[in-house]
Structures are given as structure tokens and as C-alpha cells.
XYZ file of C-alpha atoms in Angstrom:
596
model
C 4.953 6.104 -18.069
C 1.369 6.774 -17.738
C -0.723 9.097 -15.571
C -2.053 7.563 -12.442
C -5.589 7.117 -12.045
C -7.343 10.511 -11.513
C -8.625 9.725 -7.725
C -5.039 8.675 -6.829
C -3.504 12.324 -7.677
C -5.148 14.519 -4.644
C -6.680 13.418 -1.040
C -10.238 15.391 -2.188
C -10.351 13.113 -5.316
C -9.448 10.364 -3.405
C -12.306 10.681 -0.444
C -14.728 11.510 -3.715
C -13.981 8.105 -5.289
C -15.185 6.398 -2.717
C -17.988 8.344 -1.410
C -19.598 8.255 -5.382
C -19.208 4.310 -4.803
C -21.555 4.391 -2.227
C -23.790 6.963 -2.241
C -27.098 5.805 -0.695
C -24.699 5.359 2.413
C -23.198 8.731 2.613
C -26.169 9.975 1.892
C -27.972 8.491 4.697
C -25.043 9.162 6.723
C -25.337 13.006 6.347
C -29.281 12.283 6.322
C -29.741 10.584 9.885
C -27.118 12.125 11.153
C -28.491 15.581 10.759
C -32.088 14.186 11.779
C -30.603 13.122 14.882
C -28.735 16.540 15.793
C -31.776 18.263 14.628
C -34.110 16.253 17.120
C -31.397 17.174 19.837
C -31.389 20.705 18.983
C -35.677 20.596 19.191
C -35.230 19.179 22.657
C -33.697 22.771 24.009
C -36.610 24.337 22.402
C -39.450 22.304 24.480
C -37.452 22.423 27.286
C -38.030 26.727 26.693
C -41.539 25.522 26.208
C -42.072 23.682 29.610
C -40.072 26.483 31.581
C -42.479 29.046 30.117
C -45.692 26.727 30.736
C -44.328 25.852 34.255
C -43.351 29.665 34.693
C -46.747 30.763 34.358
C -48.646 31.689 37.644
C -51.666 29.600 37.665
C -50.584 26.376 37.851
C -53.602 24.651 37.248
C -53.752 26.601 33.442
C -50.597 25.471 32.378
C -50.090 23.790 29.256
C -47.157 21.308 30.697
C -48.440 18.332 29.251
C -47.798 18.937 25.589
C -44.415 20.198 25.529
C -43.460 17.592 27.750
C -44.579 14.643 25.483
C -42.804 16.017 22.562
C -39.573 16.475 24.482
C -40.102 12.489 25.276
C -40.828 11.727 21.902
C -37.926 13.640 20.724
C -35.223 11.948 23.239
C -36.444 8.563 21.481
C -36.549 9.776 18.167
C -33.153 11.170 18.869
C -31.557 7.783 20.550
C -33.285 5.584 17.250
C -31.600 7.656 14.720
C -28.479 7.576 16.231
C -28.476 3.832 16.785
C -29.485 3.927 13.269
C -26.837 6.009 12.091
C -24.298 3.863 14.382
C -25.375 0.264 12.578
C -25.151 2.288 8.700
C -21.690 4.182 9.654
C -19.794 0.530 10.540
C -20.907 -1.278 7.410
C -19.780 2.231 5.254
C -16.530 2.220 7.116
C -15.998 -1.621 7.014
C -16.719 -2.145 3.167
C -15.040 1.346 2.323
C -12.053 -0.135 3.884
C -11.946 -2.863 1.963
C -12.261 -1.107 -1.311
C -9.514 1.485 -0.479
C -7.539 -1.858 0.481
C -7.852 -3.782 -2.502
C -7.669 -0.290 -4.938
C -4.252 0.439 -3.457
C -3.121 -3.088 -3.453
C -4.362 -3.106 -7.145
C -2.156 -0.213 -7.843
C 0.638 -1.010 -6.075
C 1.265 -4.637 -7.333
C 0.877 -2.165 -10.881
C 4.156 -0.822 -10.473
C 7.605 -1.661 -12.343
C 10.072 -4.038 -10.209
C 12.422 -0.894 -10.058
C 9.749 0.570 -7.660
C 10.103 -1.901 -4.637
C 13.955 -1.847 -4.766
C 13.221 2.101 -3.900
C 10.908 1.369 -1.239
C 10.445 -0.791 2.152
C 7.903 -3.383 1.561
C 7.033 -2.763 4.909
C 6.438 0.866 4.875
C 4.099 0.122 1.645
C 1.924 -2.351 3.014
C 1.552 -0.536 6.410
C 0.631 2.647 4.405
C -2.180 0.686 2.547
C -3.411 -0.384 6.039
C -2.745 2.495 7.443
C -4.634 4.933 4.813
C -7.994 2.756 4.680
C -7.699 3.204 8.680
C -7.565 7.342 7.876
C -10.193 6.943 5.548
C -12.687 5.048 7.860
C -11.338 7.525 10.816
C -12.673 10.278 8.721
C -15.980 9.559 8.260
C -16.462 8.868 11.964
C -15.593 12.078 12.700
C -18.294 13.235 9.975
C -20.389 11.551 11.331
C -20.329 11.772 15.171
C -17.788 15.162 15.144
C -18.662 17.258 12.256
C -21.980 16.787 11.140
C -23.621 17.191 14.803
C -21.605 20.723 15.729
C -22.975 21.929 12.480
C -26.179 21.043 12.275
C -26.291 22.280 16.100
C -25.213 25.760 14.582
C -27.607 25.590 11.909
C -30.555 24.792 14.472
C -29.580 26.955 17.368
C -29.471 30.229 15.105
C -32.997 29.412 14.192
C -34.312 28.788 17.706
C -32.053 32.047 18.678
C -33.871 34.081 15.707
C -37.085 33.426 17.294
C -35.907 34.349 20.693
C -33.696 37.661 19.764
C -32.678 37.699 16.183
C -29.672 40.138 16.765
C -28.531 37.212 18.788
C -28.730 34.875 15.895
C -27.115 37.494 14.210
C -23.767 37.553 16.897
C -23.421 33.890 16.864
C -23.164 33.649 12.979
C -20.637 36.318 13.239
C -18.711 35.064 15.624
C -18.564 31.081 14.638
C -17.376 32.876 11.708
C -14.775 34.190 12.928
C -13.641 31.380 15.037
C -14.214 28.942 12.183
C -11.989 30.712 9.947
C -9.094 31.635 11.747
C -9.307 27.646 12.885
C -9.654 26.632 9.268
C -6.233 28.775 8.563
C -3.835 27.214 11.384
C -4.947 24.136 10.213
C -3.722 24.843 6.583
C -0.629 26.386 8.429
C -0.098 22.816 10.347
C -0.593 20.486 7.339
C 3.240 20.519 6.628
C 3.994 19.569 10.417
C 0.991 16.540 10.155
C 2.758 15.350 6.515
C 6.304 15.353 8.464
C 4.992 13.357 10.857
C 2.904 11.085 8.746
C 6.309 10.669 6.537
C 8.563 9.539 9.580
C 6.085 7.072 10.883
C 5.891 5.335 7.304
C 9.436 5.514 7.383
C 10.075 4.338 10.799
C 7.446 1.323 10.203
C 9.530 0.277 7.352
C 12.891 0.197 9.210
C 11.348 -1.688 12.111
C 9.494 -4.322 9.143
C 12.920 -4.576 7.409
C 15.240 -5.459 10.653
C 12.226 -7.840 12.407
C 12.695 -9.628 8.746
C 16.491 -9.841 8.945
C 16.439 -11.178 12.702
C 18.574 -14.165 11.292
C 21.544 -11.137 10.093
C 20.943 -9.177 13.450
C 22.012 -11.961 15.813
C 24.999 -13.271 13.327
C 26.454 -10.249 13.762
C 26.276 -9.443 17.100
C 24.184 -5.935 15.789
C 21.459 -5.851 18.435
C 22.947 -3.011 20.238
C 24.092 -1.575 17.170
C 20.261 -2.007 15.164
C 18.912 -0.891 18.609
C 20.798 2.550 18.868
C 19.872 2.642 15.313
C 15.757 2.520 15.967
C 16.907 4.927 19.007
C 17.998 7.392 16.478
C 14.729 7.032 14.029
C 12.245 6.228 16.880
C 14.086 10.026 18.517
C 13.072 11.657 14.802
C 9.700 10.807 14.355
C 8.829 11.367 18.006
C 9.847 15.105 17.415
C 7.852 15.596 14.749
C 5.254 14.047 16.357
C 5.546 16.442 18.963
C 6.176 19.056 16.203
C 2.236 17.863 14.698
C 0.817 17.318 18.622
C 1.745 20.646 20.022
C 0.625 22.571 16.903
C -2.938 20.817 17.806
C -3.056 21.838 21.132
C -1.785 25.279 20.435
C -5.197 25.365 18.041
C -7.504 23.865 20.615
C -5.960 26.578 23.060
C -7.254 29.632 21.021
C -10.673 28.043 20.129
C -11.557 27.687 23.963
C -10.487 31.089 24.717
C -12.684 32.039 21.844
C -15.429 30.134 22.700
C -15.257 31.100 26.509
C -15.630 34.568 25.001
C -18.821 33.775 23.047
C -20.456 31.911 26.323
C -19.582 34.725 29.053
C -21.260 37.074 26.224
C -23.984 34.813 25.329
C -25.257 34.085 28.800
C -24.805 37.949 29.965
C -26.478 39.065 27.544
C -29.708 36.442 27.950
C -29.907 37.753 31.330
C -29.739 41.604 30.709
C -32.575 41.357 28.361
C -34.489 38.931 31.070
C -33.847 41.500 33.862
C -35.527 43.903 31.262
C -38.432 41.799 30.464
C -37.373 41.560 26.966
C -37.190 37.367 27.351
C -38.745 34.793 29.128
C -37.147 32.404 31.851
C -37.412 29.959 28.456
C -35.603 32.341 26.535
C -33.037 32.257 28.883
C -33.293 28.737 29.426
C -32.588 27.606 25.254
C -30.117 30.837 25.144
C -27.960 29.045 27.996
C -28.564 24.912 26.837
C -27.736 26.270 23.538
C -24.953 28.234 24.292
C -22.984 24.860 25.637
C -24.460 22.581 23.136
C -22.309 24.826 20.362
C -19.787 25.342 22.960
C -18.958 21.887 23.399
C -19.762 20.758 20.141
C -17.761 23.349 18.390
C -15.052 22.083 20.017
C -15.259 18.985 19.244
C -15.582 20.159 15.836
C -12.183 22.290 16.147
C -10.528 18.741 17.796
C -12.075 16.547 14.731
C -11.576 19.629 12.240
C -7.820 19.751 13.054
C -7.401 15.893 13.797
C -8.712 15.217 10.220
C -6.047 17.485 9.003
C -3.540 14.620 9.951
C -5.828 12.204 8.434
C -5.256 14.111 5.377
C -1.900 14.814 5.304
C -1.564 10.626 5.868
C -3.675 10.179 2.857
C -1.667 12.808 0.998
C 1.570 10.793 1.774
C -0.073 7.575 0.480
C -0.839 8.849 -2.861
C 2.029 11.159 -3.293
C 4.289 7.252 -2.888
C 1.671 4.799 -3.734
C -0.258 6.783 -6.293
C 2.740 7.362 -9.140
C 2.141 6.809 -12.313
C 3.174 3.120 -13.505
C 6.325 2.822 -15.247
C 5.213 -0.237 -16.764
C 1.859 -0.043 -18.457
C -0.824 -2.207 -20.984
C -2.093 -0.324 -23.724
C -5.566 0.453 -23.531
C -6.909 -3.407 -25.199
C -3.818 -4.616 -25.609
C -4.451 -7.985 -26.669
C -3.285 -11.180 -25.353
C -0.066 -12.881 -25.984
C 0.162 -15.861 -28.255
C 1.722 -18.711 -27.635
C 4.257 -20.201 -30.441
C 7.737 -21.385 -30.229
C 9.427 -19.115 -27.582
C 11.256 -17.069 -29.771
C 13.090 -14.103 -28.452
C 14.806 -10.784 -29.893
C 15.803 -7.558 -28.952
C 16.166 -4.380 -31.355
C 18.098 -1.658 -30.539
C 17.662 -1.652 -26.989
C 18.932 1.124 -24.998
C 18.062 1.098 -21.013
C 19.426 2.327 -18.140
C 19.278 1.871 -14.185
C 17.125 4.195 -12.132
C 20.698 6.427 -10.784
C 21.008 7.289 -14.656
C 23.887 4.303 -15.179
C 23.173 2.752 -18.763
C 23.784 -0.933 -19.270
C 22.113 -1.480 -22.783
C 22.848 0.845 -25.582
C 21.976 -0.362 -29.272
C 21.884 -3.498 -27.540
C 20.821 -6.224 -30.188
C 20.145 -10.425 -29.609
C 17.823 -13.349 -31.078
C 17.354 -16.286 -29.644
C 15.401 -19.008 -31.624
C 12.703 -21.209 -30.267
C 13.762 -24.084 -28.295
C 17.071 -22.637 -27.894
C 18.890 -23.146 -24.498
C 21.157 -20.299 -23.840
C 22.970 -19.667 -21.200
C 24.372 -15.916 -19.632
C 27.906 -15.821 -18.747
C 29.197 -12.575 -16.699
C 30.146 -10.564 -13.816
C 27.903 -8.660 -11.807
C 27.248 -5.559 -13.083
C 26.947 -7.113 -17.187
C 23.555 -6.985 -17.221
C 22.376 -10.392 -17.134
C 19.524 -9.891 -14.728
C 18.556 -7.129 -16.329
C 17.972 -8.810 -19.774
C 15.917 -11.464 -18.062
C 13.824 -9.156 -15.982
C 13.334 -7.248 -19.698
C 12.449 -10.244 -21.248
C 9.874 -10.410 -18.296
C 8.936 -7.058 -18.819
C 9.065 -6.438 -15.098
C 10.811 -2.654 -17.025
C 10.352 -1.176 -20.231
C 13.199 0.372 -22.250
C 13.645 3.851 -23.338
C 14.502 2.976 -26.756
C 14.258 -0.004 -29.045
C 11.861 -3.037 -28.763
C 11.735 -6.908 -27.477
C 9.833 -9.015 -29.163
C 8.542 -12.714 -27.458
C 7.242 -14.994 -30.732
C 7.690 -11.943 -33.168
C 5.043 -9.977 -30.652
C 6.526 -7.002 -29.715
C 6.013 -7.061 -25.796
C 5.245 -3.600 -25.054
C 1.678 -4.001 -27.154
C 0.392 -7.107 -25.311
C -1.138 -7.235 -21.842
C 1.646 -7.877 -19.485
C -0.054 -10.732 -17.270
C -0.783 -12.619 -20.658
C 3.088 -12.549 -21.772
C 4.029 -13.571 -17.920
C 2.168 -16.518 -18.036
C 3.689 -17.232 -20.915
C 6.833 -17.698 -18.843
C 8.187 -19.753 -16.041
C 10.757 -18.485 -13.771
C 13.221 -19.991 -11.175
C 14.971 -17.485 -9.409
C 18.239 -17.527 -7.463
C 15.663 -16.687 -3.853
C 12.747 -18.659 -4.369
C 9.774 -16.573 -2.958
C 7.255 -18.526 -0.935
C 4.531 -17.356 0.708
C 3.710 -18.235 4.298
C 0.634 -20.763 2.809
C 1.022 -25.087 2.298
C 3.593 -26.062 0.418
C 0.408 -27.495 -1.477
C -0.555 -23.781 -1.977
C 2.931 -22.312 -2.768
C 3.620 -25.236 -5.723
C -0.355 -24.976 -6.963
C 1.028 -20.878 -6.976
C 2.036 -21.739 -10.693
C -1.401 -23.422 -12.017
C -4.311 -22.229 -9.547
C -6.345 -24.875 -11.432
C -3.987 -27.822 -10.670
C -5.061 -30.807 -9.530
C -3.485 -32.704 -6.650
C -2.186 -35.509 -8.574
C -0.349 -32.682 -11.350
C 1.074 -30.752 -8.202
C 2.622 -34.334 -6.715
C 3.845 -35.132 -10.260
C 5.266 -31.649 -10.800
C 7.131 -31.942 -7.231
C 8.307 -35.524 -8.555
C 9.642 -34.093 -11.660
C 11.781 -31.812 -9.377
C 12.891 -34.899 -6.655
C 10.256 -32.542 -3.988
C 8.433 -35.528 -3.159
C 10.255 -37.290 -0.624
C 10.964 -33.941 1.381
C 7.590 -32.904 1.169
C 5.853 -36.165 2.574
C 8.377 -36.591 5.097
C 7.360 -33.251 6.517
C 5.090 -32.693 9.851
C 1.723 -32.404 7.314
C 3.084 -33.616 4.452
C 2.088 -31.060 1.402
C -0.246 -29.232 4.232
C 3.039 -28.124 6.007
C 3.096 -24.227 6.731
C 6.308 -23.061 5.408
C 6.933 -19.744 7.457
C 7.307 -16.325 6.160
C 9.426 -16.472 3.316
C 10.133 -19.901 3.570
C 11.926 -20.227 6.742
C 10.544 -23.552 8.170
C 12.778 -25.068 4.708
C 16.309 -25.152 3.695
C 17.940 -23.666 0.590
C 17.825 -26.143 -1.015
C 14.314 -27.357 -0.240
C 12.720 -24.098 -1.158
C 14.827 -24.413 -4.535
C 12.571 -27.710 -5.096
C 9.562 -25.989 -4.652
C 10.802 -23.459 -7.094
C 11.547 -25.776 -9.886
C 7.946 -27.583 -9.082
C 6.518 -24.823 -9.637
C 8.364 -24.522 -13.102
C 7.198 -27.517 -13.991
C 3.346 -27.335 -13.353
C 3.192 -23.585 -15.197
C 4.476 -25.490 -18.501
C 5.495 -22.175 -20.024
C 7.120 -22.465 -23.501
C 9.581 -19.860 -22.428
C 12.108 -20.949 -19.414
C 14.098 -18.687 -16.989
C 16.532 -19.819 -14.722
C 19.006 -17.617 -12.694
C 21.130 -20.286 -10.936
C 18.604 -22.867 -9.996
C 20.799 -24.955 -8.253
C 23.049 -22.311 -6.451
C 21.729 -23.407 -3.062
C 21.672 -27.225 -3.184
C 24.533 -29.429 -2.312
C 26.445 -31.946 -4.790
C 23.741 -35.009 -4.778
C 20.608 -32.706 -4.912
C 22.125 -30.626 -7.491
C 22.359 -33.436 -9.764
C 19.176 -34.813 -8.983
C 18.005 -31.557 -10.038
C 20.194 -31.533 -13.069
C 18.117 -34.493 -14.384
C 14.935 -32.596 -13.620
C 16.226 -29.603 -15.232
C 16.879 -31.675 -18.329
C 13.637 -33.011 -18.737
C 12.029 -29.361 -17.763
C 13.905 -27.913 -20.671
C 13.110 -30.139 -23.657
C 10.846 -28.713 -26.127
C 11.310 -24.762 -24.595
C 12.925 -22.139 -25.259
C 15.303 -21.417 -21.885
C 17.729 -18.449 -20.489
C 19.589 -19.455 -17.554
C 21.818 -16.437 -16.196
C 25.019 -18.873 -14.628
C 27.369 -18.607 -12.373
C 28.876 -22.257 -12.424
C 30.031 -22.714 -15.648
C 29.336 -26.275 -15.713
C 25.500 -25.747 -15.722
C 25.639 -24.349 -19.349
C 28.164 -26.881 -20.303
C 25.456 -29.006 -22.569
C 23.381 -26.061 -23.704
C 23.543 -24.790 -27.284
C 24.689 -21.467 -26.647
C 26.464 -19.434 -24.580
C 26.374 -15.630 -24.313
C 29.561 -13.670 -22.210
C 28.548 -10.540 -21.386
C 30.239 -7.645 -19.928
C 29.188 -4.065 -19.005
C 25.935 -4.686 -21.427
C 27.783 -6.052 -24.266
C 28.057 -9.270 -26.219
C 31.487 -10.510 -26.031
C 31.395 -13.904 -27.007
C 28.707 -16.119 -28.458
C 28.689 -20.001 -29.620
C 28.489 -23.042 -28.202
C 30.550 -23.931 -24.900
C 32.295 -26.743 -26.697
C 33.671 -23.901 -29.948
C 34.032 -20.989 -27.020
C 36.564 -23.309 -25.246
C 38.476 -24.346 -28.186
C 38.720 -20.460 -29.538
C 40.416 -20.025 -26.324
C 38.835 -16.713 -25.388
C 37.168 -14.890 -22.436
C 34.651 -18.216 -21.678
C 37.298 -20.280 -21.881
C 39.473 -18.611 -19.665
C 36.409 -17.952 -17.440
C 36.424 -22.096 -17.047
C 39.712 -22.480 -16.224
C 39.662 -19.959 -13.562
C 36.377 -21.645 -11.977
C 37.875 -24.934 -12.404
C 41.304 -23.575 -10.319
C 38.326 -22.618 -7.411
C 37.846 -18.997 -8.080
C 34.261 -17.207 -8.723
C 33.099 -15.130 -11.688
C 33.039 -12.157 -9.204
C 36.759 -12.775 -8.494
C 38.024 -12.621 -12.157
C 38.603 -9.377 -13.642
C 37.402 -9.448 -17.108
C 39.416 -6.741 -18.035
C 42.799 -8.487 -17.382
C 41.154 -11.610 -19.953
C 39.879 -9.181 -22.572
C 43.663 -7.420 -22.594
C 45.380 -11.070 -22.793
């Protein structure tokens, strides 16, 4: 297992990433932005200046006229820069987006198969969604919630420091204050926002993973039963939700009190030293505009300050699921895989399941090119499991595979994969053409190779007698086609990879009697000249390969051809009689054959 990318360990590292991708646009972000604030901030102090021009008893000798032309120039100046900093923030936040998208994705798709049987595919891609959405949410609130209150703050203690610098001096202390005992409830409150954040993901998953079983749902009557079930989740979440919300408002609660403080004292203490003649009606004026500009601001800097806090702890989540380390890793240059016969061995191999079960232990097997071998067993023997290896979908903890005499662990894994073709018991389609989902094996197909390919596997009738022909949408997962049908597409796509190495894990489970031996003659030509493992359930679909391996609890029990494991009479041959009286490899206890 290898370390995850450095960004992907903490949120900070993460927000870093992506702000040192783009750098002219945070910078002109944080540049604009506090341009903007900073013209806004200027406006209270002409506005002094006109009061105290206007204020002055001879009307005709007051200098209006030039502090009232900067505070027009300002308001425009103001207005353009935030317009400005408007059109720069939504391409940031669009293309940041996308980057955090396709990084995550990138990632994600990174990690061993074992990974997605531990987690809702749901939940996964919604976090991904959901985390550029936090990302792009944050910088918004830079923008238009952070970076204003602050630079207000900066500006108004310099306006104030010109007016009455012990003022200046109260207001640092103060936002001080107020800014730090804020900043600590927040830290308090990140375990209720990561709660929450947790439960949503988790919630989002369940709701994904029943909406996709809608078919199971209404079979079995479990509407009431899946509803009362969401009841329960939907009743978690929203208490930690209330848990995260009520800590927020319990925050916002002591920053107005605080800040209704600092504006009672503010303004009373403008208009003590007015009544004095320590000020001017100006003074008074910028003391009071000023005094509501942080007021307001500030809490709309508490509001984002705290809100991004959830943002965080979302982004924290993410990273803490999405950002593991990959079980399944390339070596830094690990070179391709070459092509040769299709030879296969394993050394040695010890593995075990994710729960700590082991199924491989010294676990040793060759298989020569152009061999077709087939995997006889119950569930539970391991059979998948030495495919998937083979795959190298996991990696074991001891011992070594080697494809072609390569050892698989020190070539890039996408090289070996393409290497070999796989038909799988569930054929996964995407919801694209059936054009799209056959092409899925050769991107560079041409049309006539995809038609010949779905030929090869008797897809060609189906296909063109469907609404669009090979344009047809086939639904999420496949839905809009039978078993059987989706099978076809499967064992099309087989054919246009042209892989040396062959996988099949009961390719014709799901067709009835005439399309399984159309697809028997397929399979037939398919095979010739490639080295295949078919994991089978009907016995009769290894009957005419060259070997055949019986396997049980992650051992090799038997090994020959069908034809010499019948006549030895032992566990295979048993195995077919049993089938051939009706009953199913998952009915027949092993153990009663091995003990007769």
C-alpha cells in the first residue's frame, strides 16, 4: 500500500493544491477584492469630508465640490471592481471544480476492487460532487464574506487613527477578542459539522443504493419496510444536523451580543468627544458609518467564518474516505506489459479477504499459453478470487503471479488489463449506445469491427431489431435489455479487445437453451489461439476444455482433463453426476465427496 498523494491527506493541503494551480486567479481574487472593500471603506471617509465642508458656516467658502467628486468616483470604482471580481470568481470556481472533480475521480477509480465492496457507490460519487461544491462554496465566501469584513477592519482602524487613535486602538482590541473566542467555538463545533457531513454521505448512499434496487423493493412488497428504514436514517442525520445548526446559531448569538457591545460603545463614545469639541460632525459621521460597516460585515464574517467550518469538516470527510492510500499501486516507471503467449503462474501465494479470512496460503498453479482451463467449486473456494488476482484488481501479501513470465506487480496495471478480456457473470453497461458500450473494449474500433465483433457473438440480429438499432440507449445498467442480451454485448465486447488472455465467469449463466448454444459456437471461435480461465458453474461448459481445476476452500483438489477426472471417479466426477441428477454446485457438500 502506498501513501496517498500529499494534498489528499489534510483539508489545508487540499485547498493549497488547488489554489498553487491557479494562482494569477487567487491572486486577483484577494487583489480586486480588497481594492473594492478598500474603495468602500474611502467612501465613509469623503462622506466625513463633505459633512465637515457642508458643516462649515459660510456656505459660499465651502469646499463641497471636491470631496463630492471623489465619493462619485469612488462608488464607480467600487461597483467596476466588484463586477470585475464577480466575472474572475465564476471562471476560478467553475474550472476549480472541475479539477477537484476529475483529481478525485482520478483517485478514486485508483483504488483496489476490495474498496467499492466497502463502500456505496453512491455515497462516493455524491461526495466527489459534493466536495468540489464545498470547495467552490469556499472561495465565495473569501471572496464576498471574508475578504470584505477584513479589509473593512484593516481600513476603518486607519480612518479611526486619524480621527482618535485610542479609538483605533479599542476596536483592534476588541475584534480581537471577538475574533478569537469565535475562532475557538468553531474548533469546538468541527466534530458536530464532521457528524453531520458523515450521515449525509451516508444517508445519500442508502437512498442511491435502494432507488437502484427499485426492481427488489416492489418484488418484495418492502416499500413500507425500505420506507421506515429511510425514516430511521433520514431521523439520524436530521439530529445531527440540528446537532451542527444549533451549534451555529448558538455562535452567531454571542458575536451579536458582542458586537452590539462594541456599537453602543463606539457611537457613545463619538458623541462624548463631539459634545466636547474634541471631533467634528465628520468625525462622528465615519465613527458611526464605520461602526456598522464592521458591524455588519463582521458578522457576516462570523456566519461565513463558522459556515466554512462545515465546508471543512465535508472536505475532511472526503479525504479521510476518498483520499486512502491505494492498495493496489504501479511502481514508479513500471514498464509496460508484453504481450506473448498468455502464460500464467502463481508462486507461493498467500492472500486473504479484507475480515482477515485467508483463502490462498502457499497457493501454487501454471497454466501454459493457449491453455483452456476451467474452475470447478463451491462458493467460498476461491475461484473469483484467483481471477480477480490474475486481473490484479488485489495484490497478495506474499508470493508472486506472473502473466508471460512478467511478474505482475512490476508492470503498469492498465498495460497488463488490456492485455486481458473479461466476461463477467453481470455484464456492466453503461447508460451510452449499445454502439458505445461494445466500442467500450477498442475505443479505436471501427463500425464495421464493432458489427463483426457483435456477429461473432449472434448480437446482431437483437441489436438491429432494436428502436435505433446500435444507437439504442440501454438504461442505467442495462435495464432497457434482457439477461441474456446484455450477456451478448459482453461477449462482443470480448471479441473486439482481442486479448491473448481470456476470462470468463459463467458467460452463458443468463441465456436460455438456443442462445446458449449459439453462444457456445461463439465462445469456441473466441477461444482459439488464447489462453482462457472460465470459473463454471455448469459443468458441461468445461466439458471440451483441456483442463479442469476443483477447488475447495483455496486448494487444488483435482486437476486433469474432464474426460481422465470422470474416469478417476473422484470429486469432479461426482460433482457431474450430481448436476446431471438437477442439483447445483452450491447444493453439494464437498465435504461428504471428499470423505467418500
Amino acid at each position: 500500500m502506498s501513501a496517498a498523494p500529499r494534498y489528499l491527506r489534510r483539508s489545508a493541503s487540499f485547498l493549497l493544491h488547488y489554489v498553487r494551480r491557479r494562482p494569477g486567479h487567487f491572486l486577483g481574487l484577494l487583489l480586486i477584492g480588497a481594492g473594492a472593500s478598500a474603495c468602500a471603506v474611502a467612501l465613509q471617509y469623503a462622506m466625513k469630508l463633505l459633512v465637515d465642508a457642508m458643516a462649515t458656516p459660510d456656505r459660499a467658502a465651502a469646499l463641497v465640490w471636491s470631496p463630492l467628486i471623489v465619493f462619485i468616483v469612488l462608488i464607480g470604482a467600487e461597483n467596476m471592481l466588484w463586477r470585475l471580481n464577480g466575472w474572475l470568481c465564476c471562471r476560478t470556481v467553475v474550472s476549480t471544480g472541475v479539477d477537484i472533480r476529475l483529481d478525485l475521480f482520478d483517485h478514486l477509480i485508483g483504488h483496489a476492487q476490495r474498496f467499492f465492496a466497502e463502500h456505496f457507490s453512491g455515497a462516493l460519487g455524491n461526495r466527489i460532487t459534493a466536495t468540489a461544491g464545498a470547495v467552490g462554496g469556499l472561495i465565495n465566501t473569501f471572496t464576498w464574506n471574508i475578504l470584505p469584513p477584513c479589509t473593512d477592519f484593516v481600513g476603518a482602524v486607519i480612518v479611526l487613527s486619524t480621527v482618535h487613535w485610542q479609538m483605533a486602538v479599542a476596536l483592534v482590541a476588541f475584534v480581537a477578542l471577538v475574533a478569537a473566542a469565535i475562532a475557538i467555538l468553531a474548533l469546538w463545533g468541527r466534530n458536530f459539522h464532521r457528524t453531520y457531513a458523515e450521515q449525509a454521505s451516508y444517508v445519500g448512499g442508502e437512498l442511491v443504493d435502494i432507488v437502484g434496487n427499485t426492481w427488489a423493493v416492489k418484488a418484495f412488497s418492502a416499500r413500507n419496510r425500505e420506507r421506515d428504514r429511510l425514516a430511521r436514517k433520514f431521523a439520524q442525520e436530521a439530529d445531527t444536523q440540528r446537532r451542527s445548526w444549533m451549534y451555529l446559531e448558538k455562535t452567531r448569538v454571542l458575536h451579536d451580543i458582542c458586537l452590539w457591545l462594541m456599537a453602543t460603545g463606539m457611537l457613545i463614545w463619538a458623541v462624548t468627544l463631539w459634545s466636547r469639541g474634541t471631533i467634528t460632525p465628520g468625525d462622528v459621521v465615519v465613527v458611526s458609518t464605520l461602526t456598522f460597516r464592521i458591524l455588519h460585515g463582521s458578522r457576516d464574517l462570523a456566519f461565513a467564518l463558522v459556515g466554512s467550518t462545515q465546508s471543512l469538516g465535508l472536505i475532511s470527510e472526503t479525504l479521510r474516505v476518498i483520499g486512502q492510500p491505494h492498495g493496489v499501486t504501479d511502481r514508479p516507471n513500471a514498464p509496460a506489459f508484453v504481450r506473448r503467449g498468455g502464460a500464467i503462474e502463481f508462486r507461493n501465494v498467500t492472500y486473504a479477504y479484507p475480515d482477515g479470512r485467508q483463502i490462498f496460503n502457499g497457493f501454487s498453479l501454471r497454466i501454459r499459453p493457449g491453455q483452456r482451463v476451467g474452475l470447478v467449486g463451491p462458493s467460498g473456494a476461491g475461484k473469483s478470487t484467483l481471477v480477480g488476482l490474475i486481473q490484479r484488481l488485489d495484490d497478495p501479501s506474499m508470493g508472486q503471479i506472473l502473466v508471460d513470465g512478467q511478474p505482475i506487480a512490476a508492470v503498469s496495471q492498465d498495460s497488463l488489463r488490456a492485455a486481458i478480456a473479461v466476461v463477467p457473470q453481470e455484464i456492466p453497461l453503461f447508460h451510452r449506445s449499445v454502439m458505445e458500450n461494445i466500442r467500450y473494449g477498442r475505443p479505436d474500433a471501427t463500425d464495421e469491427e464493432v458489427y463483426e465483433a457483435a456477429r461473432h457473438a449472434y448480437a446482431d440480429a437483437f441489436i438491429r431489431g432494436l428502436p435505433q438499432g446500435y444507437d439504442t440507449q440501454v438504461g442505467e445498467r442495462g435495464v432497457m435489455l434482457s439477461g441474456g442480451q446484455r450477456q451478448r454485448i459482453g461477449i462482443a465486447r470480448a471479441f473486439l479487445k482481442d486479448a491473448p488472455i481470456l476470462i470468463l465467469d459463467e458467460a452463458t449463466s443468463a441465456l436460455d437453451t438456443e442462445s446458449e448454444l449459439e453462444i457456445q459456437l461463439g465462445l469456441r471461435k473466441l477461444m482459439q489461439g488464447r489462453t482462457v480461465v472460465a470459473v463454471a458453474h455448469r459443468l458441461s461448459t468445461v466439458a471440451s476444455f483441456d483442463r479442469v481445476i476443483v477447488m475447495v476452500e483455496g486448494h487444488v483438489v483435482e486437476d486433469g482433463a474432464p474426460m481422465e477426472l470422470r474416469r478417476h471417479g473422484g470429486i469432479f466426477d461426482s460433482l457431474w453426476r450430481l448436476q446431471a441428477g438437477g442439483l447445483s454446485l452450491d447444493e453439494i457438500d464437498i465435504g461428504d465427496l471428499k470423505a467418500s
